[in-house]
CSV table of C-alpha atoms in Angstrom, one decimal:
chain,number,residue,atom,x,y,z
A,208,UNK,CA,5.9,-11.7,-29.6
A,209,UNK,CA,7.9,-8.6,-30.7
A,210,UNK,CA,11.0,-7.8,-28.9
A,211,UNK,CA,10.4,-4.1,-29.4
A,212,UNK,CA,7.2,-4.2,-27.3
A,213,UNK,CA,7.5,-2.8,-23.8
A,214,UNK,CA,5.7,-5.8,-22.3
A,215,UNK,CA,6.4,-9.2,-23.9
A,216,UNK,CA,3.8,-12.0,-23.6
A,217,UNK,CA,4.2,-15.6,-24.5
A,218,UNK,CA,2.6,-18.9,-23.3
A,219,UNK,CA,4.6,-21.9,-22.4
A,220,UNK,CA,2.4,-24.9,-21.6
A,221,UNK,CA,-0.2,-23.6,-19.3
A,222,UNK,CA,1.8,-20.5,-18.1
A,223,UNK,CA,1.4,-17.0,-19.4
A,224,UNK,CA,4.9,-15.4,-19.1
A,225,UNK,CA,4.9,-11.7,-18.9
A,226,UNK,CA,8.2,-9.8,-19.2
A,227,UNK,CA,8.6,-6.1,-18.6
A,228,UNK,CA,10.8,-5.1,-21.5
A,229,UNK,CA,12.6,-1.7,-21.0
A,230,UNK,CA,16.0,-3.1,-19.9
A,231,UNK,CA,17.9,0.1,-20.6
A,232,UNK,CA,15.5,2.0,-18.2
A,233,UNK,CA,15.6,-0.8,-15.7
A,234,UNK,CA,12.1,-1.8,-16.9
A,235,UNK,CA,10.6,1.4,-15.5
A,236,UNK,CA,6.8,1.5,-16.0
A,237,UNK,CA,5.0,3.6,-18.4
A,238,UNK,CA,1.3,4.1,-18.9
A,239,UNK,CA,1.1,1.8,-21.9
A,240,UNK,CA,2.9,-0.9,-19.9
A,241,UNK,CA,0.4,-0.6,-17.1
A,242,UNK,CA,-2.5,-1.0,-19.6
A,243,UNK,CA,-0.9,-3.9,-21.4
A,244,UNK,CA,-0.3,-5.7,-18.2
A,245,UNK,CA,-3.8,-5.1,-17.0
A,246,UNK,CA,-5.3,-6.3,-20.3
A,247,UNK,CA,-3.2,-9.5,-20.3
A,248,UNK,CA,-4.3,-10.4,-16.7
A,249,UNK,CA,-7.9,-9.8,-17.7
A,250,UNK,CA,-7.6,-12.3,-20.6
A,251,UNK,CA,-5.5,-14.8,-18.5
A,252,UNK,CA,-8.1,-14.7,-15.8
A,253,UNK,CA,-10.9,-15.7,-18.2
A,254,UNK,CA,-8.7,-18.3,-20.1
A,255,UNK,CA,-9.2,-21.9,-18.8
A,256,UNK,CA,-6.0,-23.0,-20.5
A,257,UNK,CA,-3.9,-20.6,-18.4
A,258,UNK,CA,-2.9,-22.1,-15.0
A,259,UNK,CA,-0.7,-19.3,-13.8
A,260,UNK,CA,1.1,-16.1,-14.7
A,261,UNK,CA,4.9,-15.6,-14.3
A,262,UNK,CA,6.2,-12.0,-14.3
A,263,UNK,CA,9.8,-11.0,-14.7
A,264,UNK,CA,12.0,-8.2,-16.2
A,265,UNK,CA,14.2,-8.1,-19.3
A,266,UNK,CA,17.9,-8.0,-18.8
A,267,UNK,CA,19.7,-9.1,-15.7
A,268,UNK,CA,19.6,-5.8,-13.6
A,269,UNK,CA,16.1,-6.0,-12.1
A,270,UNK,CA,12.4,-6.7,-12.5
A,271,UNK,CA,11.4,-2.9,-12.4
A,272,UNK,CA,12.9,0.2,-11.0
A,273,UNK,CA,9.6,1.9,-10.5
A,274,UNK,CA,7.6,4.5,-12.5
A,275,UNK,CA,9.0,6.7,-15.1
A,276,UNK,CA,10.1,9.6,-12.7
A,277,UNK,CA,11.4,11.8,-15.5
A,278,UNK,CA,8.1,11.9,-17.2
A,279,UNK,CA,6.3,12.7,-13.9
A,280,UNK,CA,8.7,15.7,-13.4
A,281,UNK,CA,8.1,17.0,-16.9
A,282,UNK,CA,4.4,16.5,-16.5
A,283,UNK,CA,4.3,18.5,-13.2
A,284,UNK,CA,6.6,21.3,-14.6
A,285,UNK,CA,4.3,21.8,-17.6
A,286,UNK,CA,1.1,21.8,-15.5
A,287,UNK,CA,-0.4,18.7,-17.1
A,288,UNK,CA,-2.1,15.8,-15.3
A,289,UNK,CA,-1.0,12.7,-17.2
A,290,UNK,CA,0.7,11.4,-14.1
A,291,UNK,CA,-2.6,11.4,-12.2
A,292,UNK,CA,-4.1,9.4,-15.1
A,293,UNK,CA,-1.1,7.0,-14.8
A,294,UNK,CA,-1.5,6.5,-11.1
A,295,UNK,CA,-5.2,5.9,-11.4
A,296,UNK,CA,-4.5,2.9,-13.8
A,297,UNK,CA,-1.5,1.8,-12.0
A,298,UNK,CA,-3.2,1.5,-8.6
A,299,UNK,CA,-6.1,-0.3,-10.3
A,300,UNK,CA,-3.6,-2.7,-11.6
A,301,UNK,CA,-2.1,-3.3,-8.2
A,302,UNK,CA,-5.6,-4.2,-6.9
A,303,UNK,CA,-6.1,-6.4,-10.0
A,304,UNK,CA,-2.9,-8.3,-9.2
A,305,UNK,CA,-3.9,-8.8,-5.6
A,306,UNK,CA,-7.3,-10.2,-6.6
A,307,UNK,CA,-6.0,-12.3,-9.5
A,308,UNK,CA,-7.7,-15.7,-9.2
A,309,UNK,CA,-4.8,-17.8,-10.3
A,310,UNK,CA,-1.1,-18.1,-9.1
A,311,UNK,CA,0.7,-14.9,-9.9
A,312,UNK,CA,4.4,-15.6,-9.7
A,313,UNK,CA,6.7,-12.6,-9.5
A,314,UNK,CA,10.3,-13.2,-10.1
A,315,UNK,CA,11.8,-10.3,-8.0
A,316,UNK,CA,15.4,-10.6,-9.2
A,317,UNK,CA,17.7,-7.6,-9.1
A,318,UNK,CA,16.2,-4.1,-8.5
A,319,UNK,CA,12.6,-4.0,-7.4
A,320,UNK,CA,11.5,-0.5,-6.3
A,321,UNK,CA,8.4,1.6,-6.2
A,322,UNK,CA,6.1,0.6,-9.0
A,323,UNK,CA,8.1,-2.6,-9.3
A,324,UNK,CA,7.0,-3.5,-5.8
A,325,UNK,CA,3.4,-2.8,-7.0
A,326,UNK,CA,3.6,-5.3,-9.8
A,327,UNK,CA,5.2,-8.0,-7.6
A,328,UNK,CA,4.6,-7.8,-4.0
A,329,UNK,CA,0.7,-8.0,-4.2
A,330,UNK,CA,1.1,-11.4,-6.0
A,331,UNK,CA,0.6,-14.6,-4.0
A,332,UNK,CA,4.0,-16.3,-5.0
A,333,UNK,CA,6.8,-13.8,-4.7
A,334,UNK,CA,10.4,-15.0,-5.4
A,335,UNK,CA,13.6,-13.0,-4.5
A,336,UNK,CA,17.2,-13.9,-5.2
A,337,UNK,CA,20.6,-13.2,-3.7
A,338,UNK,CA,20.6,-10.1,-6.0
A,339,UNK,CA,17.3,-8.6,-5.1
A,340,UNK,CA,17.1,-5.1,-3.8
A,341,UNK,CA,13.7,-4.2,-2.8
A,342,UNK,CA,12.6,-0.6,-1.8
A,343,UNK,CA,10.0,1.9,-1.6
A,344,UNK,CA,12.5,5.0,-2.0
A,345,UNK,CA,9.8,7.7,-2.6
A,346,UNK,CA,10.8,10.0,0.3
A,347,UNK,CA,14.2,10.7,-1.3
A,348,UNK,CA,12.5,12.4,-4.1
A,349,UNK,CA,9.9,14.3,-2.0
A,350,UNK,CA,7.1,11.7,-2.6
A,351,UNK,CA,5.3,9.2,-0.4
A,352,UNK,CA,5.2,5.4,-0.8
A,353,UNK,CA,2.3,4.3,-3.1
A,354,UNK,CA,1.3,1.4,-5.3
A,355,UNK,CA,0.0,-0.2,-2.0
A,356,UNK,CA,3.3,0.2,-0.4
A,357,UNK,CA,1.9,1.8,2.7
A,358,UNK,CA,-0.4,-1.2,3.2
A,359,UNK,CA,2.4,-3.7,2.8
A,360,UNK,CA,4.9,-1.7,5.0
A,361,UNK,CA,2.2,-1.3,7.7
A,362,UNK,CA,1.8,-5.0,8.1
A,363,UNK,CA,5.6,-5.6,8.5
A,364,UNK,CA,6.7,-6.8,12.0
A,365,UNK,CA,7.0,-4.1,14.7
A,366,UNK,CA,8.2,-0.8,13.2
A,367,UNK,CA,10.3,-2.3,10.4
A,368,UNK,CA,7.8,-1.0,7.8
A,369,UNK,CA,7.9,2.5,9.3
A,370,UNK,CA,11.7,2.4,9.1
A,371,UNK,CA,11.7,1.3,5.4
A,372,UNK,CA,8.9,3.8,4.4
A,373,UNK,CA,10.7,6.8,6.0
A,374,UNK,CA,14.3,6.0,5.0
A,375,UNK,CA,13.4,4.4,1.6
A,376,UNK,CA,16.2,1.9,2.2
A,377,UNK,CA,16.6,-1.1,-0.1
A,378,UNK,CA,16.6,-4.5,1.5
A,379,UNK,CA,17.9,-7.9,0.3
A,380,UNK,CA,16.1,-11.3,0.1
A,381,UNK,CA,16.0,-12.3,3.8
A,382,UNK,CA,14.7,-8.9,4.9
A,383,UNK,CA,12.2,-8.8,2.1
A,384,UNK,CA,10.8,-12.0,3.3
A,385,UNK,CA,10.9,-10.9,7.0
A,386,UNK,CA,8.9,-7.8,6.2
A,387,UNK,CA,6.3,-9.5,4.1
A,388,UNK,CA,7.4,-8.2,0.7
A,389,UNK,CA,8.3,-11.6,-0.6
A,390,UNK,CA,7.7,-15.3,0.2
A,391,UNK,CA,10.6,-17.4,-1.2
A,392,UNK,CA,14.3,-17.2,-1.8
A,393,UNK,CA,15.6,-19.0,-4.9
A,394,UNK,CA,19.1,-18.7,-6.1
A,395,UNK,CA,19.4,-16.8,-9.4
A,396,UNK,CA,21.2,-19.7,-11.0
A,397,UNK,CA,18.0,-21.8,-10.6
A,398,UNK,CA,15.6,-19.3,-12.1
A,399,UNK,CA,15.8,-20.7,-15.5
A,400,UNK,CA,15.0,-24.2,-14.2
A,401,UNK,CA,12.2,-22.9,-12.1
A,402,UNK,CA,10.7,-21.1,-15.0
A,403,UNK,CA,11.0,-24.1,-17.3
A,404,UNK,CA,9.4,-26.4,-14.7
A,405,UNK,CA,6.6,-24.0,-14.1
A,406,UNK,CA,5.8,-24.2,-17.8
A,407,UNK,CA,5.1,-27.8,-17.4
A,408,UNK,CA,2.6,-27.4,-14.5
A,409,UNK,CA,-1.0,-28.2,-15.0
A,410,UNK,CA,-2.7,-26.9,-11.8
A,411,UNK,CA,-2.3,-24.0,-9.2
A,412,UNK,CA,-1.2,-26.6,-6.6
A,413,UNK,CA,1.6,-27.7,-8.8
A,414,UNK,CA,2.8,-24.2,-9.3
A,415,UNK,CA,3.1,-23.7,-5.5
A,416,UNK,CA,4.8,-27.1,-5.0
A,417,UNK,CA,7.4,-26.3,-7.7
A,418,UNK,CA,8.4,-23.0,-6.2
A,419,UNK,CA,8.7,-24.5,-2.8
A,420,UNK,CA,11.0,-27.3,-4.1
A,421,UNK,CA,13.3,-24.7,-5.6
A,422,UNK,CA,13.2,-22.4,-2.5
A,423,UNK,CA,16.1,-22.4,0.1
A,424,UNK,CA,17.1,-20.3,3.0
A,425,UNK,CA,18.2,-16.8,2.1
A,426,UNK,CA,21.5,-15.5,3.2
A,427,UNK,CA,21.3,-13.6,6.5
A,428,UNK,CA,19.7,-10.2,6.3
A,429,UNK,CA,20.3,-7.1,8.6
A,430,UNK,CA,16.9,-6.1,10.0
A,431,UNK,CA,16.3,-9.0,12.5
A,432,UNK,CA,19.3,-8.0,14.5
A,433,UNK,CA,18.3,-4.3,14.5
A,434,UNK,CA,14.7,-4.8,15.6
A,435,UNK,CA,15.3,-3.6,19.1
A,436,UNK,CA,16.4,-0.1,18.3
A,437,UNK,CA,14.2,0.2,15.2
A,438,UNK,CA,11.1,-0.7,17.3
A,439,UNK,CA,12.0,1.5,20.1
A,440,UNK,CA,12.8,4.7,18.0
A,441,UNK,CA,10.1,4.4,15.4
A,442,UNK,CA,7.3,3.8,18.0
A,443,UNK,CA,7.6,7.7,18.7
A,444,UNK,CA,4.5,9.7,18.0
A,445,UNK,CA,6.1,12.2,15.6
A,446,UNK,CA,8.9,12.4,13.0
A,447,UNK,CA,10.7,14.8,15.3
A,448,UNK,CA,10.6,12.4,18.2
A,449,UNK,CA,11.7,9.5,16.0
A,450,UNK,CA,14.8,11.5,14.9
A,451,UNK,CA,15.5,12.5,18.5
A,452,UNK,CA,15.4,8.9,19.7
A,453,UNK,CA,17.7,7.8,16.8
A,454,UNK,CA,20.2,10.5,17.7
A,455,UNK,CA,20.1,9.7,21.4
A,456,UNK,CA,20.2,6.0,21.0
A,457,UNK,CA,24.0,5.8,21.2
A,458,UNK,CA,24.1,3.4,18.4
A,459,UNK,CA,26.0,4.5,15.2
A,460,UNK,CA,23.5,2.7,12.9
A,461,UNK,CA,20.6,4.7,14.5
A,462,UNK,CA,22.5,7.9,14.3
A,463,UNK,CA,23.3,7.4,10.6
A,464,UNK,CA,19.7,6.7,10.0
A,465,UNK,CA,18.7,10.0,11.7
A,466,UNK,CA,21.1,11.8,9.4
A,467,UNK,CA,19.5,10.2,6.4
A,468,UNK,CA,16.1,11.3,7.6
A,469,UNK,CA,17.3,14.8,8.0
A,470,UNK,CA,18.4,15.0,4.4
A,471,UNK,CA,15.0,14.0,2.8
A,472,UNK,CA,11.8,16.1,2.3
A,473,UNK,CA,10.3,17.0,5.7
A,474,UNK,CA,6.9,17.1,4.2
A,475,UNK,CA,7.3,13.7,2.6
A,476,UNK,CA,8.5,12.2,6.0
A,477,UNK,CA,5.5,13.5,8.0
A,478,UNK,CA,2.9,12.6,5.3
A,479,UNK,CA,4.5,9.1,5.0
A,480,UNK,CA,4.4,8.4,8.8
A,481,UNK,CA,0.8,9.5,8.8
A,482,UNK,CA,0.0,7.3,5.8
A,483,UNK,CA,1.6,4.2,7.2
A,484,UNK,CA,-0.1,4.6,10.5
A,485,UNK,CA,-3.5,5.3,8.9
A,486,UNK,CA,-3.0,2.2,6.6
A,487,UNK,CA,-2.7,0.1,9.8
A,488,UNK,CA,-6.3,0.9,10.6
A,489,UNK,CA,-7.6,0.3,7.0
A,490,UNK,CA,-9.5,-2.9,6.3
A,491,UNK,CA,-8.2,-3.6,2.7
A,492,UNK,CA,-5.5,-3.0,0.1
A,493,UNK,CA,-8.1,-1.2,-1.9
A,494,UNK,CA,-8.8,1.3,0.9
A,495,UNK,CA,-5.1,1.9,1.2
A,496,UNK,CA,-4.8,2.5,-2.6
A,497,UNK,CA,-7.7,5.1,-2.4
A,498,UNK,CA,-5.8,6.8,0.4
A,499,UNK,CA,-2.5,6.7,-1.5
A,500,UNK,CA,-4.2,8.2,-4.6
A,501,UNK,CA,-5.3,11.2,-2.6
A,502,UNK,CA,-1.9,11.7,-1.2
A,503,UNK,CA,-0.2,11.2,-4.6
A,504,UNK,CA,-2.5,13.8,-6.2
A,505,UNK,CA,-1.8,16.3,-3.5
A,506,UNK,CA,2.0,15.7,-3.6
A,507,UNK,CA,2.0,16.2,-7.4
A,508,UNK,CA,0.7,19.7,-6.9
A,509,UNK,CA,3.3,20.4,-4.2
A,510,UNK,CA,6.9,21.7,-4.3
A,511,UNK,CA,9.0,18.9,-3.0
A,512,UNK,CA,8.2,16.2,-5.7
A,513,UNK,CA,9.5,18.3,-8.5
A,514,UNK,CA,12.5,19.6,-6.5
A,515,UNK,CA,13.3,16.1,-5.4
A,516,UNK,CA,13.3,14.7,-8.9
A,517,UNK,CA,15.3,17.7,-10.1
A,518,UNK,CA,18.0,17.1,-7.5
A,519,UNK,CA,18.2,13.4,-7.8
A,520,UNK,CA,17.4,12.5,-11.5
A,521,UNK,CA,17.5,15.6,-13.6
A,522,UNK,CA,20.4,17.8,-12.4
A,523,UNK,CA,21.8,15.2,-10.2
A,524,UNK,CA,23.3,17.7,-7.8
A,525,UNK,CA,21.9,15.9,-4.7
A,526,UNK,CA,21.1,19.2,-3.0
A,527,UNK,CA,17.4,19.5,-3.0
A,528,UNK,CA,15.9,22.8,-1.5
A,529,UNK,CA,12.9,21.4,0.4
A,530,UNK,CA,10.0,23.7,1.3
A,531,UNK,CA,9.4,23.8,4.2
A,532,UNK,CA,13.0,23.0,5.0
A,533,UNK,CA,12.5,21.6,8.5
A,534,UNK,CA,10.1,19.1,9.9
A,535,UNK,CA,9.0,21.6,12.6
A,536,UNK,CA,7.7,23.9,9.9
A,537,UNK,CA,5.4,21.2,8.5
A,538,UNK,CA,2.1,21.8,10.1
A,539,UNK,CA,-0.4,19.1,11.1
A,540,UNK,CA,-3.0,20.9,8.9
A,541,UNK,CA,-0.7,20.6,5.9
A,542,UNK,CA,-0.3,16.8,6.5
A,543,UNK,CA,-4.0,16.3,6.9
A,544,UNK,CA,-4.7,18.1,3.6
A,545,UNK,CA,-2.9,15.3,1.7
A,546,UNK,CA,-5.7,12.8,2.9
A,547,UNK,CA,-8.7,14.9,2.2
A,548,UNK,CA,-11.2,13.4,-0.2
A,549,UNK,CA,-10.9,14.3,-3.9
A,550,UNK,CA,-14.7,14.5,-4.6
A,551,UNK,CA,-15.6,13.1,-8.1
A,552,UNK,CA,-11.9,12.5,-8.8
A,553,UNK,CA,-11.7,9.7,-6.1
A,554,UNK,CA,-10.1,6.4,-7.2
A,555,UNK,CA,-13.0,4.6,-5.6
A,556,UNK,CA,-11.5,1.1,-5.3
A,557,UNK,CA,-12.9,0.4,-1.8
A,558,UNK,CA,-16.3,1.4,-3.0
A,559,UNK,CA,-16.5,-1.2,-5.7
């Protein structure tokens, strides 16, 4: 194991421990990291001496802040397509994690956003702590939730997933469990003990039992108390109707949410709403990933992703100039275009 490697692998007992190792970049994913993780999982699945895989992030700030947004910006500006190649392998990795035949334990401590959700929330043992902040914040940069995020959020109770998809808000441990993005709360002070005990496990059943013994009730979240207005407002048929309901609700929290939505990419909002609602009708994660790949490829060629990253990450002026600038100017035909098949460039996971 070399500490300079972007993904650290070491075996303790019967556990393969995988650490995303770019702490100064909040362990943001690069294409080599995606490939290394995929290769490690392939070997672990075939290795009878490996009982389970435990995934965490280097440093104490988070598991993973997502993909390398700056590189996507530079790629799009230069007219290259490396980002499309990255997404193709990343989404295949997401499906590989979901289908992994042994316990996949994700320690979702600290920041877990975008691609970080993709390498954790598709596992079957997902642990959050009091410092977890879990989000799919793509609309804030003119993008749409991916890495299977639309599939996960579509399955959340009521309209909670729609709320999180459109706003991109981060949630804590209790709300992550409520929305189906995590399974267990474990205090961060017990993570070292949990990891050490997992290393002594000798069967998949033992792995599950150990995590349950360390688990406790998470501190109270926020979403359960907000279900009434969230479900009522987000049940509307269009983004415009959702914003109107939020504005007219008379609740300060709902009005603040409307203001948030009015500040992000109108195109991203409309495509995200369509993506989540379409994902509800899909039969598998693989089908959702195929859909997300179409949307990501189309978004990559659009205006708002580059502009959103410029305003938020590059220039940091927080004043993106979206085009179109209003939801009413985003046509149904433009939304539908994001979901059109890609011909021989399809991801094709659901056809496998």
